[in-house]
Amino acid sequence: MPTKTITGPADLAINGAPPAFAEPLHVGRPNLGDREALLRYTAEIYDRRWLTNDGPLVQELETRIAQRLGVRHCVAMCNGTIALEIAIRALGLEGEVIVPSYTFVATAHALHWQAITPVFADIDPATHNLDPAAVRRMITPRTSGIIGVHLWGRPAPVAALQAIADEHGLQLMFDAAHGFDCRLGARKLGGFGRCEVLSFHATKVFNTFEGGAVTTDDDTLAETMRLMRNFGFKGYDNVIHPGTNGKMPEINAAMGLVNLDALPGFIAANRANHEAYAAAFAAIDGVRLLRYDDAQDPNYQYVVAEVDPQFPASRDRIVAALQAENILARKYFWPGCHRMQPYRDLYPHAGLLLGNTEAVARRVVVLPSGSTLPPGTPGLVADLFRNVLQAHGP
Ligand code: T4K
């Protein structure tokens, strides 16, 4: 519970009052399943002395995730970024690949790391996802593919992107790092495009400490990625493909199995937090909470507020006030990949075509949520929004 209420500007920590929380509240506080179950798996791993390299727990996790998401293959990896890199390489992407700039920088880095040019397309400001019309405008003779991102776990415009890809002979894959267990129509995310990439990082709704996976219905692609994540080995001493080390260790898979059992509880907690924030913010003019569509089985992981430029206090002022209360809100994904290095130097004028990206990146503040959020936090955060502008203005 917060240690104070905020009834006026004098209650704010930026004005010298004590912070509302003694310990920081994080946007990415990990959700943790049953401790005893993890210890039992750990004992099994010890007894078996099989720590990594496609162990039985990794195989079990892959099978359970593939079943859950309704895909033929789940290829587990050591993290989402390596999973992106392997998927990009397995698809044979080259030249230019169209991506949003409004995403975590790993989406762009996974291309640049492999000497592929990320070409940033603008987003739809209503959804924060790629705008198909903007994607069309960025296609050149060098374009080999499109990576859609299901930002905040809300599905990208899959059908429109698939139509563009088909029309131009491009590969389409998705960065589904935020979209675990979410749905679009009859299918779970994970089943769209040539393949989809998941992140199981500590801060995600479902974590394996670090981890990730590529899901696909394509048997050949899955086989290629299995080779690539293990140096290209097919059996002892037999390397038949270029590869790297993208393997998931057994202890990570154990955490995954434990957290998969606990996932419904995590999502229920996120949903309750989201609804509490929505109720608390309903009466605040100039602040919009991004809503989820219940029909898409959202995981409600991110609580995303947009501060209208007309709101009397700036987004940055609000974030500073929240952080002073030990509420570590984040400005994801400010300032946009195109303003991060090396892209800022490589493509200094990219922003001219990214008006929506720049505007949204200036408006968003992501608020703490997850299964450990103290009760009363959403109301306190809303009270802070109400009072911070009276204290300091913009
Ligand atoms: N594509 C997209 C769209 C992504 O969002 C991501 C990752 C990827 C690809 C790449 O997947 P991975 O290779 O990561 O599997 C965090 C995460 O590190 C990153 O995984 C995630 N996206 C991104 C959205 O958030 P930072 O730089 O914000 O992390 P950091 O260290 O500031 O942590 C966030 C908050 O969580 C802090 O307040 C601290 C708290 N925290 C963090 C950890 C690790 C904890 O309380 N406990 C913890 O164990 O990137």
CSV table of C-alpha atoms and ligand atoms in Angstrom, one decimal:
chain,number,residue,atom,x,y,z
A,1,MET,CA,0.0,0.0,0.0
A,2,PRO,CA,1.2,3.6,-0.6
A,3,THR,CA,2.4,5.3,2.6
A,4,LYS,CA,0.5,8.5,1.9
A,5,THR,CA,-2.4,10.0,-0.1
A,6,ILE,CA,-1.9,12.8,-2.6
A,7,THR,CA,-4.6,15.4,-2.0
A,8,GLY,CA,-2.7,18.5,-3.1
A,9,PRO,CA,0.6,19.5,-4.6
A,10,ALA,CA,2.2,19.7,-1.1
A,11,ASP,CA,1.9,15.9,-0.8
A,12,LEU,CA,4.1,15.4,-3.9
A,13,ALA,CA,7.7,14.1,-3.3
A,14,ILE,CA,8.9,16.6,-6.0
A,15,ASN,CA,7.8,19.2,-3.5
A,16,GLY,CA,9.7,17.7,-0.6
A,17,ALA,CA,7.1,15.3,0.8
A,18,PRO,CA,8.3,11.7,1.5
A,19,PRO,CA,7.9,9.3,-1.4
A,20,ALA,CA,4.7,7.3,-1.6
A,21,PHE,CA,6.6,4.0,-1.6
A,22,ALA,CA,9.7,3.0,0.4
A,23,GLU,CA,10.8,0.5,-2.3
A,24,PRO,CA,10.7,1.2,-6.0
A,25,LEU,CA,7.7,0.0,-8.1
A,26,HIS,CA,8.9,-1.3,-11.5
A,27,VAL,CA,7.2,-1.5,-14.8
A,28,GLY,CA,9.0,-4.9,-15.4
A,29,ARG,CA,8.8,-6.5,-11.9
A,30,PRO,CA,9.0,-10.2,-12.7
A,31,ASN,CA,6.0,-12.5,-12.3
A,32,LEU,CA,7.2,-15.5,-10.4
A,33,GLY,CA,5.4,-18.9,-10.2
A,34,ASP,CA,5.6,-21.5,-7.5
A,35,ARG,CA,9.0,-21.4,-5.7
A,36,GLU,CA,8.8,-25.0,-4.5
A,37,ALA,CA,8.0,-26.3,-8.0
A,38,LEU,CA,11.1,-24.5,-9.4
A,39,LEU,CA,13.2,-26.1,-6.7
A,40,ARG,CA,11.9,-29.5,-7.6
A,41,TYR,CA,12.8,-29.0,-11.2
A,42,THR,CA,16.3,-27.7,-10.1
A,43,ALA,CA,16.8,-30.9,-8.1
A,44,GLU,CA,15.8,-32.9,-11.2
A,45,ILE,CA,18.3,-31.0,-13.3
A,46,TYR,CA,21.0,-31.7,-10.7
A,47,ASP,CA,20.2,-35.4,-10.6
A,48,ARG,CA,20.1,-35.7,-14.4
A,49,ARG,CA,23.3,-33.7,-14.9
A,50,TRP,CA,21.8,-32.4,-18.2
A,51,LEU,CA,22.0,-28.7,-18.1
A,52,THR,CA,21.5,-27.4,-21.7
A,53,ASN,CA,21.7,-28.6,-25.4
A,54,ASP,CA,18.1,-29.5,-26.1
A,55,GLY,CA,17.4,-31.0,-22.7
A,56,PRO,CA,14.1,-32.7,-21.7
A,57,LEU,CA,12.7,-29.6,-19.9
A,58,VAL,CA,13.4,-27.4,-23.0
A,59,GLN,CA,11.6,-30.0,-25.1
A,60,GLU,CA,8.7,-30.1,-22.7
A,61,LEU,CA,8.4,-26.3,-22.7
A,62,GLU,CA,8.5,-26.2,-26.5
A,63,THR,CA,5.7,-28.8,-26.8
A,64,ARG,CA,3.5,-27.0,-24.2
A,65,ILE,CA,4.0,-23.6,-25.9
A,66,ALA,CA,3.4,-24.9,-29.4
A,67,GLN,CA,0.2,-26.6,-28.2
A,68,ARG,CA,-0.9,-23.5,-26.3
A,69,LEU,CA,-0.4,-21.2,-29.3
A,70,GLY,CA,-1.7,-23.7,-31.8
A,71,VAL,CA,1.5,-23.8,-33.9
A,72,ARG,CA,3.4,-26.8,-35.3
A,73,HIS,CA,6.8,-25.6,-33.9
A,74,CYS,CA,8.2,-23.7,-31.0
A,75,VAL,CA,12.0,-23.4,-31.2
A,76,ALA,CA,13.2,-22.2,-27.8
A,77,MET,CA,16.2,-19.8,-27.6
A,78,CYS,CA,18.4,-18.1,-25.1
A,79,ASN,CA,16.6,-14.7,-25.5
A,80,GLY,CA,14.3,-12.9,-27.9
A,81,THR,CA,17.0,-10.9,-29.6
A,82,ILE,CA,19.0,-14.0,-30.7
A,83,ALA,CA,15.7,-15.5,-31.7
A,84,LEU,CA,15.0,-12.5,-33.9
A,85,GLU,CA,18.5,-12.7,-35.4
A,86,ILE,CA,18.1,-16.4,-36.1
A,87,ALA,CA,14.7,-16.0,-37.6
A,88,ILE,CA,15.9,-13.2,-39.8
A,89,ARG,CA,18.8,-15.3,-41.1
A,90,ALA,CA,16.7,-18.4,-41.5
A,91,LEU,CA,14.3,-16.5,-43.7
A,92,GLY,CA,17.2,-15.2,-45.8
A,93,LEU,CA,16.4,-11.6,-45.3
A,94,GLU,CA,18.9,-9.2,-46.8
A,95,GLY,CA,19.2,-5.6,-48.2
A,96,GLU,CA,16.4,-3.6,-46.5
A,97,VAL,CA,13.8,-4.8,-44.1
A,98,ILE,CA,10.8,-2.6,-43.1
A,99,VAL,CA,10.3,-2.2,-39.3
A,100,PRO,CA,8.6,0.2,-37.0
A,101,SER,CA,10.9,2.7,-35.3
A,102,TYR,CA,8.4,2.8,-32.4
A,103,THR,CA,9.6,-0.5,-30.8
A,104,PHE,CA,12.3,-1.8,-28.4
A,105,VAL,CA,15.6,-1.2,-30.1
A,106,ALA,CA,16.3,-5.0,-30.4
A,107,THR,CA,13.9,-5.2,-33.4
A,108,ALA,CA,16.2,-2.9,-35.4
A,109,HIS,CA,19.5,-4.1,-33.9
A,110,ALA,CA,18.8,-7.7,-34.9
A,111,LEU,CA,18.8,-6.5,-38.5
A,112,HIS,CA,21.8,-4.0,-38.3
A,113,TRP,CA,23.8,-6.7,-36.5
A,114,GLN,CA,23.5,-8.8,-39.7
A,115,ALA,CA,24.4,-5.9,-42.1
A,116,ILE,CA,20.7,-5.6,-43.1
A,117,THR,CA,19.3,-2.0,-43.3
A,118,PRO,CA,16.3,-1.5,-41.0
A,119,VAL,CA,14.0,0.9,-42.9
A,120,PHE,CA,11.7,2.6,-40.4
A,121,ALA,CA,8.0,3.0,-41.3
A,122,ASP,CA,5.6,5.1,-39.4
A,123,ILE,CA,2.8,3.9,-37.1
A,124,ASP,CA,-0.9,4.5,-36.8
A,125,PRO,CA,-1.2,6.8,-33.8
A,126,ALA,CA,-4.4,5.1,-32.6
A,127,THR,CA,-2.9,1.6,-32.4
A,128,HIS,CA,0.9,2.4,-32.1
A,129,ASN,CA,1.4,-0.4,-34.6
A,130,LEU,CA,2.7,-0.2,-38.2
A,131,ASP,CA,0.6,1.8,-40.6
A,132,PRO,CA,0.3,-0.4,-43.8
A,133,ALA,CA,0.1,2.7,-46.0
A,134,ALA,CA,3.4,3.9,-44.5
A,135,VAL,CA,4.9,0.4,-45.1
A,136,ARG,CA,4.0,0.6,-48.8
A,137,ARG,CA,5.8,3.9,-49.1
A,138,MET,CA,9.0,2.5,-47.8
A,139,ILE,CA,9.3,-0.4,-50.3
A,140,THR,CA,12.3,-0.2,-52.7
A,141,PRO,CA,14.0,-2.7,-55.0
A,142,ARG,CA,16.3,-3.7,-52.1
A,143,THR,CA,13.4,-4.6,-49.7
A,144,SER,CA,13.4,-8.3,-48.8
A,145,GLY,CA,10.9,-8.3,-45.9
A,146,ILE,CA,8.7,-6.7,-43.3
A,147,ILE,CA,8.9,-7.3,-39.5
A,148,GLY,CA,5.6,-6.3,-37.9
A,149,VAL,CA,5.6,-5.8,-34.1
A,150,HIS,CA,2.6,-6.6,-32.0
A,151,LEU,CA,3.3,-3.6,-29.8
A,152,TRP,CA,2.0,-3.8,-26.2
A,153,GLY,CA,0.6,-7.2,-27.2
A,154,ARG,CA,-2.0,-5.7,-29.4
A,155,PRO,CA,-2.0,-7.4,-32.8
A,156,ALA,CA,-0.2,-5.6,-35.7
A,157,PRO,CA,-2.4,-5.2,-38.9
A,158,VAL,CA,-1.6,-8.8,-39.9
A,159,ALA,CA,-3.9,-9.1,-42.9
A,160,ALA,CA,-2.9,-5.8,-44.5
A,161,LEU,CA,0.8,-6.5,-44.0
A,162,GLN,CA,0.4,-10.0,-45.5
A,163,ALA,CA,-1.3,-8.6,-48.5
A,164,ILE,CA,1.6,-6.1,-49.1
A,165,ALA,CA,4.1,-8.9,-48.6
A,166,ASP,CA,2.3,-11.1,-51.1
A,167,GLU,CA,1.9,-8.3,-53.6
A,168,HIS,CA,5.6,-7.5,-53.5
A,169,GLY,CA,7.1,-10.9,-53.0
A,170,LEU,CA,8.4,-10.0,-49.5
A,171,GLN,CA,8.9,-12.2,-46.4
A,172,LEU,CA,6.7,-11.3,-43.4
A,173,MET,CA,7.6,-12.1,-39.9
A,174,PHE,CA,6.5,-10.7,-36.5
A,175,ASP,CA,8.2,-9.6,-33.4
A,176,ALA,CA,5.7,-10.9,-30.9
A,177,ALA,CA,7.9,-10.1,-27.8
A,178,HIS,CA,4.9,-8.5,-26.1
A,179,GLY,CA,2.2,-10.8,-27.4
A,180,PHE,CA,2.5,-14.0,-25.5
A,181,ASP,CA,-0.8,-15.8,-25.3
A,182,CYS,CA,-2.8,-13.0,-27.1
A,183,ARG,CA,-5.1,-13.7,-30.0
A,184,LEU,CA,-6.2,-12.3,-33.3
A,185,GLY,CA,-9.4,-13.8,-34.6
A,186,ALA,CA,-9.3,-17.5,-34.4
A,187,ARG,CA,-5.5,-17.8,-33.9
A,188,LYS,CA,-3.1,-17.0,-31.1
A,189,LEU,CA,-0.3,-14.7,-32.0
A,190,GLY,CA,2.7,-16.9,-32.9
A,191,GLY,CA,0.9,-18.4,-35.9
A,192,PHE,CA,1.1,-15.4,-38.3
A,193,GLY,CA,3.6,-14.6,-41.1
A,194,ARG,CA,6.4,-17.0,-41.9
A,195,CYS,CA,7.3,-17.1,-38.2
A,196,GLU,CA,6.9,-15.1,-35.0
A,197,VAL,CA,9.5,-14.3,-32.3
A,198,LEU,CA,8.6,-14.3,-28.6
A,199,SER,CA,10.6,-12.9,-25.7
A,200,PHE,CA,10.6,-14.6,-22.3
A,201,HIS,CA,12.7,-11.9,-20.6
A,202,ALA,CA,12.3,-11.4,-16.9
A,203,THR,CA,10.2,-8.3,-17.4
A,204,LYS,CA,7.6,-10.0,-19.7
A,205,VAL,CA,4.3,-11.4,-18.6
A,206,PHE,CA,5.7,-14.9,-19.0
A,207,ASN,CA,9.4,-15.3,-18.2
A,208,THR,CA,12.2,-17.9,-18.3
A,209,PHE,CA,14.6,-15.5,-16.5
A,210,GLU,CA,16.0,-14.7,-20.0
A,211,GLY,CA,14.7,-16.6,-23.0
A,212,GLY,CA,12.7,-16.5,-26.2
A,213,ALA,CA,11.4,-18.6,-29.0
A,214,VAL,CA,10.5,-18.7,-32.7
A,215,THR,CA,7.1,-20.2,-33.5
A,216,THR,CA,6.2,-21.3,-37.0
A,217,ASP,CA,4.1,-23.8,-39.0
A,218,ASP,CA,6.9,-24.3,-41.5
A,219,ASP,CA,8.7,-27.6,-40.9
A,220,THR,CA,11.7,-26.7,-43.0
A,221,LEU,CA,12.1,-23.3,-41.4
A,222,ALA,CA,11.9,-24.8,-37.9
A,223,GLU,CA,14.5,-27.4,-38.8
A,224,THR,CA,16.8,-24.7,-40.1
A,225,MET,CA,16.4,-22.7,-36.9
A,226,ARG,CA,17.1,-25.7,-34.7
A,227,LEU,CA,20.3,-26.2,-36.6
A,228,MET,CA,21.2,-22.5,-36.4
A,229,ARG,CA,20.7,-22.3,-32.7
A,230,ASN,CA,23.2,-25.1,-32.1
A,231,PHE,CA,26.1,-24.2,-34.4
A,232,GLY,CA,24.6,-26.2,-37.3
A,233,PHE,CA,25.2,-29.6,-35.6
A,234,LYS,CA,23.1,-32.5,-36.8
A,235,GLY,CA,24.3,-35.3,-34.5
A,236,TYR,CA,27.9,-35.7,-33.3
A,237,ASP,CA,30.7,-34.2,-35.3
A,238,ASN,CA,28.4,-33.4,-38.2
A,239,VAL,CA,28.0,-29.7,-39.0
A,240,ILE,CA,25.7,-29.1,-41.9
A,241,HIS,CA,24.8,-25.4,-41.5
A,242,PRO,CA,26.2,-22.1,-40.3
A,243,GLY,CA,25.1,-21.5,-36.8
A,244,THR,CA,25.5,-19.7,-33.5
A,245,ASN,CA,24.7,-20.5,-29.9
A,246,GLY,CA,21.1,-19.7,-29.3
A,247,LYS,CA,20.2,-22.5,-27.0
A,248,MET,CA,18.0,-22.3,-23.9
A,249,PRO,CA,19.4,-23.8,-20.7
A,250,GLU,CA,17.4,-26.3,-18.7
A,251,ILE,CA,17.0,-24.0,-15.7
A,252,ASN,CA,15.4,-21.4,-17.9
A,253,ALA,CA,13.0,-24.0,-19.3
A,254,ALA,CA,12.2,-25.1,-15.7
A,255,MET,CA,11.3,-21.5,-14.9
A,256,GLY,CA,9.1,-21.5,-18.0
A,257,LEU,CA,7.2,-24.6,-17.0
A,258,VAL,CA,6.6,-23.2,-13.5
A,259,ASN,CA,5.5,-19.8,-14.9
A,260,LEU,CA,3.3,-21.4,-17.6
A,261,ASP,CA,1.3,-23.0,-14.8
A,262,ALA,CA,1.0,-19.6,-13.1
A,263,LEU,CA,0.2,-17.6,-16.3
A,264,PRO,CA,-3.6,-17.3,-15.8
A,265,GLY,CA,-3.0,-15.7,-12.4
A,266,PHE,CA,-0.4,-13.3,-13.9
A,267,ILE,CA,-2.8,-12.2,-16.6
A,268,ALA,CA,-5.7,-11.9,-14.2
A,269,ALA,CA,-3.5,-9.6,-12.0
A,270,ASN,CA,-2.5,-7.5,-15.0
A,271,ARG,CA,-6.1,-7.2,-16.1
A,272,ALA,CA,-7.3,-6.1,-12.6
A,273,ASN,CA,-4.5,-3.5,-12.5
A,274,HIS,CA,-5.4,-2.3,-16.0
A,275,GLU,CA,-9.1,-1.9,-15.0
A,276,ALA,CA,-8.2,-0.1,-11.8
A,277,TYR,CA,-6.0,2.3,-13.7
A,278,ALA,CA,-8.7,2.8,-16.3
A,279,ALA,CA,-11.3,3.6,-13.6
A,280,ALA,CA,-8.9,5.9,-11.8
A,281,PHE,CA,-8.0,7.8,-15.1
A,282,ALA,CA,-11.5,8.0,-16.5
A,283,ALA,CA,-12.1,11.5,-15.1
A,284,ILE,CA,-8.7,13.0,-16.1
A,285,ASP,CA,-9.0,15.1,-19.2
A,286,GLY,CA,-6.0,15.0,-21.5
A,287,VAL,CA,-4.7,11.6,-20.4
A,288,ARG,CA,-5.8,8.6,-22.4
A,289,LEU,CA,-5.2,5.0,-21.3
A,290,LEU,CA,-4.6,2.6,-24.2
A,291,ARG,CA,-7.3,0.0,-24.0
A,292,TYR,CA,-7.2,-3.7,-24.9
A,293,ASP,CA,-9.9,-5.6,-26.8
A,294,ASP,CA,-11.1,-8.5,-24.6
A,295,ALA,CA,-11.9,-10.6,-27.7
A,296,GLN,CA,-8.1,-10.7,-28.4
A,297,ASP,CA,-7.3,-12.4,-25.1
A,298,PRO,CA,-4.9,-9.6,-24.1
A,299,ASN,CA,-2.2,-10.3,-21.5
A,300,TYR,CA,-2.7,-6.7,-20.3
A,301,GLN,CA,1.1,-6.5,-19.6
A,302,TYR,CA,1.6,-2.9,-20.4
A,303,VAL,CA,-0.4,-0.1,-18.8
A,304,VAL,CA,0.2,2.7,-21.4
A,305,ALA,CA,-1.0,6.2,-20.7
A,306,GLU,CA,-0.8,9.0,-23.4
A,307,VAL,CA,-0.4,12.5,-22.1
A,308,ASP,CA,-2.1,14.9,-24.5
A,309,PRO,CA,0.3,17.7,-25.5
A,310,GLN,CA,-2.5,20.1,-24.4
A,311,PHE,CA,-2.3,18.7,-20.8
A,312,PRO,CA,-0.9,21.4,-18.7
A,313,ALA,CA,2.0,19.3,-17.3
A,314,SER,CA,4.4,17.6,-19.8
A,315,ARG,CA,4.9,13.9,-20.0
A,316,ASP,CA,8.5,14.3,-18.8
A,317,ARG,CA,7.4,16.3,-15.7
A,318,ILE,CA,4.9,13.6,-14.8
A,319,VAL,CA,7.5,10.9,-15.2
A,320,ALA,CA,9.9,12.8,-13.0
A,321,ALA,CA,7.1,13.3,-10.4
A,322,LEU,CA,6.2,9.5,-10.5
A,323,GLN,CA,9.9,8.5,-10.1
A,324,ALA,CA,10.3,10.8,-7.1
A,325,GLU,CA,7.5,8.8,-5.5
A,326,ASN,CA,9.4,5.6,-6.3
A,327,ILE,CA,7.0,4.7,-9.0
A,328,LEU,CA,9.5,4.0,-11.8
A,329,ALA,CA,7.3,4.7,-14.8
A,330,ARG,CA,9.0,4.5,-18.2
A,331,LYS,CA,9.0,6.5,-21.4
A,332,TYR,CA,8.9,3.4,-23.7
A,333,PHE,CA,9.9,3.6,-26.6
A,334,TRP,CA,11.1,7.1,-26.6
A,335,PRO,CA,12.8,8.6,-28.6
A,336,GLY,CA,12.2,5.9,-31.3
A,337,CYS,CA,14.9,3.6,-32.8
A,338,HIS,CA,15.6,6.2,-35.5
A,339,ARG,CA,16.9,8.6,-32.9
A,340,MET,CA,19.1,6.0,-31.3
A,341,GLN,CA,22.6,5.0,-32.4
A,342,PRO,CA,23.7,4.0,-34.9
A,343,TYR,CA,20.5,4.9,-36.7
A,344,ARG,CA,20.5,8.5,-35.7
A,345,ASP,CA,23.9,9.0,-37.5
A,346,LEU,CA,23.2,6.7,-40.4
A,347,TYR,CA,19.7,8.1,-41.2
A,348,PRO,CA,19.6,11.6,-39.8
A,349,HIS,CA,16.5,12.6,-41.7
A,350,ALA,CA,14.4,9.4,-41.0
A,351,GLY,CA,12.3,11.5,-38.6
A,352,LEU,CA,10.8,13.5,-41.4
A,353,LEU,CA,8.8,10.4,-42.4
A,354,LEU,CA,8.0,9.4,-38.9
A,355,GLY,CA,5.7,12.1,-37.6
A,356,ASN,CA,3.3,9.8,-35.8
A,357,THR,CA,6.2,7.9,-34.2
A,358,GLU,CA,7.7,11.1,-32.9
A,359,ALA,CA,4.4,12.4,-31.5
A,360,VAL,CA,3.5,9.1,-29.8
A,361,ALA,CA,7.0,8.7,-28.4
A,362,ARG,CA,6.6,12.1,-26.7
A,363,ARG,CA,3.2,11.3,-25.2
A,364,VAL,CA,3.6,7.8,-23.7
A,365,VAL,CA,4.2,6.9,-20.1
A,366,VAL,CA,4.2,3.2,-19.2
A,367,LEU,CA,3.0,2.6,-15.6
A,368,PRO,CA,4.0,-0.2,-13.2
A,369,SER,CA,1.8,-3.3,-13.2
A,370,GLY,CA,2.2,-7.0,-12.7
A,371,SER,CA,1.4,-9.5,-10.0
A,372,THR,CA,3.2,-7.6,-7.3
A,373,LEU,CA,1.6,-4.1,-7.8
A,374,PRO,CA,0.6,-2.9,-4.3
A,375,PRO,CA,-3.2,-2.2,-4.0
A,376,GLY,CA,-4.1,1.4,-4.2
A,377,THR,CA,-1.3,2.3,-6.7
A,378,PRO,CA,-3.6,3.1,-9.7
A,379,GLY,CA,-5.6,5.6,-7.6
A,380,LEU,CA,-2.5,7.2,-6.2
A,381,VAL,CA,-1.0,7.5,-9.7
A,382,ALA,CA,-4.1,9.2,-10.9
A,383,ASP,CA,-4.1,11.6,-8.0
A,384,LEU,CA,-0.5,12.4,-8.8
A,385,PHE,CA,-1.4,13.2,-12.4
A,386,ARG,CA,-4.1,15.5,-11.2
A,387,ASN,CA,-1.8,17.4,-8.8
A,388,VAL,CA,1.5,17.6,-10.5
A,389,LEU,CA,0.4,20.2,-12.9
A,390,GLN,CA,-0.8,22.5,-10.1
A,391,ALA,CA,2.6,22.1,-8.5
A,392,HIS,CA,4.9,22.8,-11.4
A,393,GLY,CA,3.0,23.4,-14.6
A,394,PRO,CA,4.8,22.2,-17.8
B,1,T4K,N1,11.3,-6.9,-29.3
B,1,T4K,C1,10.6,-6.2,-28.4
B,1,T4K,C2,9.4,-5.5,-29.0
B,1,T4K,C3,11.0,-6.1,-27.1
B,1,T4K,O1,10.2,-5.4,-26.2
B,1,T4K,C4,12.1,-6.8,-26.6
B,1,T4K,C5,12.5,-6.7,-25.2
B,1,T4K,C6,12.8,-7.6,-27.5
B,1,T4K,C7,12.4,-7.6,-28.9
B,1,T4K,C8,14.0,-8.4,-27.1
B,1,T4K,O2,13.8,-9.5,-26.3
B,1,T4K,P1,14.9,-10.0,-25.3
B,1,T4K,O3,16.2,-10.2,-26.0
B,1,T4K,O4,15.0,-8.9,-24.2
B,1,T4K,O5,14.3,-11.3,-24.8
B,1,T4K,C9,13.4,-4.2,-20.9
B,1,T4K,C10,13.8,-5.6,-21.2
B,1,T4K,O6,15.2,-5.9,-20.9
B,1,T4K,C11,13.6,-6.1,-22.6
B,1,T4K,O7,13.6,-7.5,-22.6
B,1,T4K,C12,12.2,-5.6,-23.1
B,1,T4K,N2,12.0,-5.8,-24.5
B,1,T4K,C13,12.1,-4.1,-22.8
B,1,T4K,C14,10.7,-3.6,-23.2
B,1,T4K,O8,12.2,-3.8,-21.4
B,1,T4K,P2,14.8,-2.1,-20.3
B,1,T4K,O9,16.1,-1.6,-20.8
B,1,T4K,O10,13.7,-1.3,-20.0
B,1,T4K,O11,15.2,-3.0,-18.9
B,1,T4K,P3,15.5,-2.5,-17.4
B,1,T4K,O12,16.7,-3.2,-17.0
B,1,T4K,O13,15.4,-1.0,-17.4
B,1,T4K,O14,14.3,-3.2,-16.6
B,1,T4K,C15,12.9,-2.7,-16.7
B,1,T4K,C16,12.3,-2.5,-15.3
B,1,T4K,O15,12.2,-3.8,-14.7
B,1,T4K,C17,13.2,-1.8,-14.4
B,1,T4K,O16,12.4,-0.9,-13.6
B,1,T4K,C18,13.8,-2.8,-13.4
B,1,T4K,C19,12.8,-3.9,-13.5
B,1,T4K,N3,13.4,-5.3,-13.3
B,1,T4K,C20,14.1,-5.7,-14.3
B,1,T4K,C21,14.7,-7.0,-14.2
B,1,T4K,C22,15.6,-7.5,-15.3
B,1,T4K,C23,13.1,-6.0,-12.2
B,1,T4K,O17,12.4,-5.5,-11.2
B,1,T4K,N4,13.7,-7.3,-12.1
B,1,T4K,C24,14.4,-7.8,-13.0
B,1,T4K,O18,14.9,-8.9,-12.9
B,1,T4K,O19,14.4,-3.3,-21.2
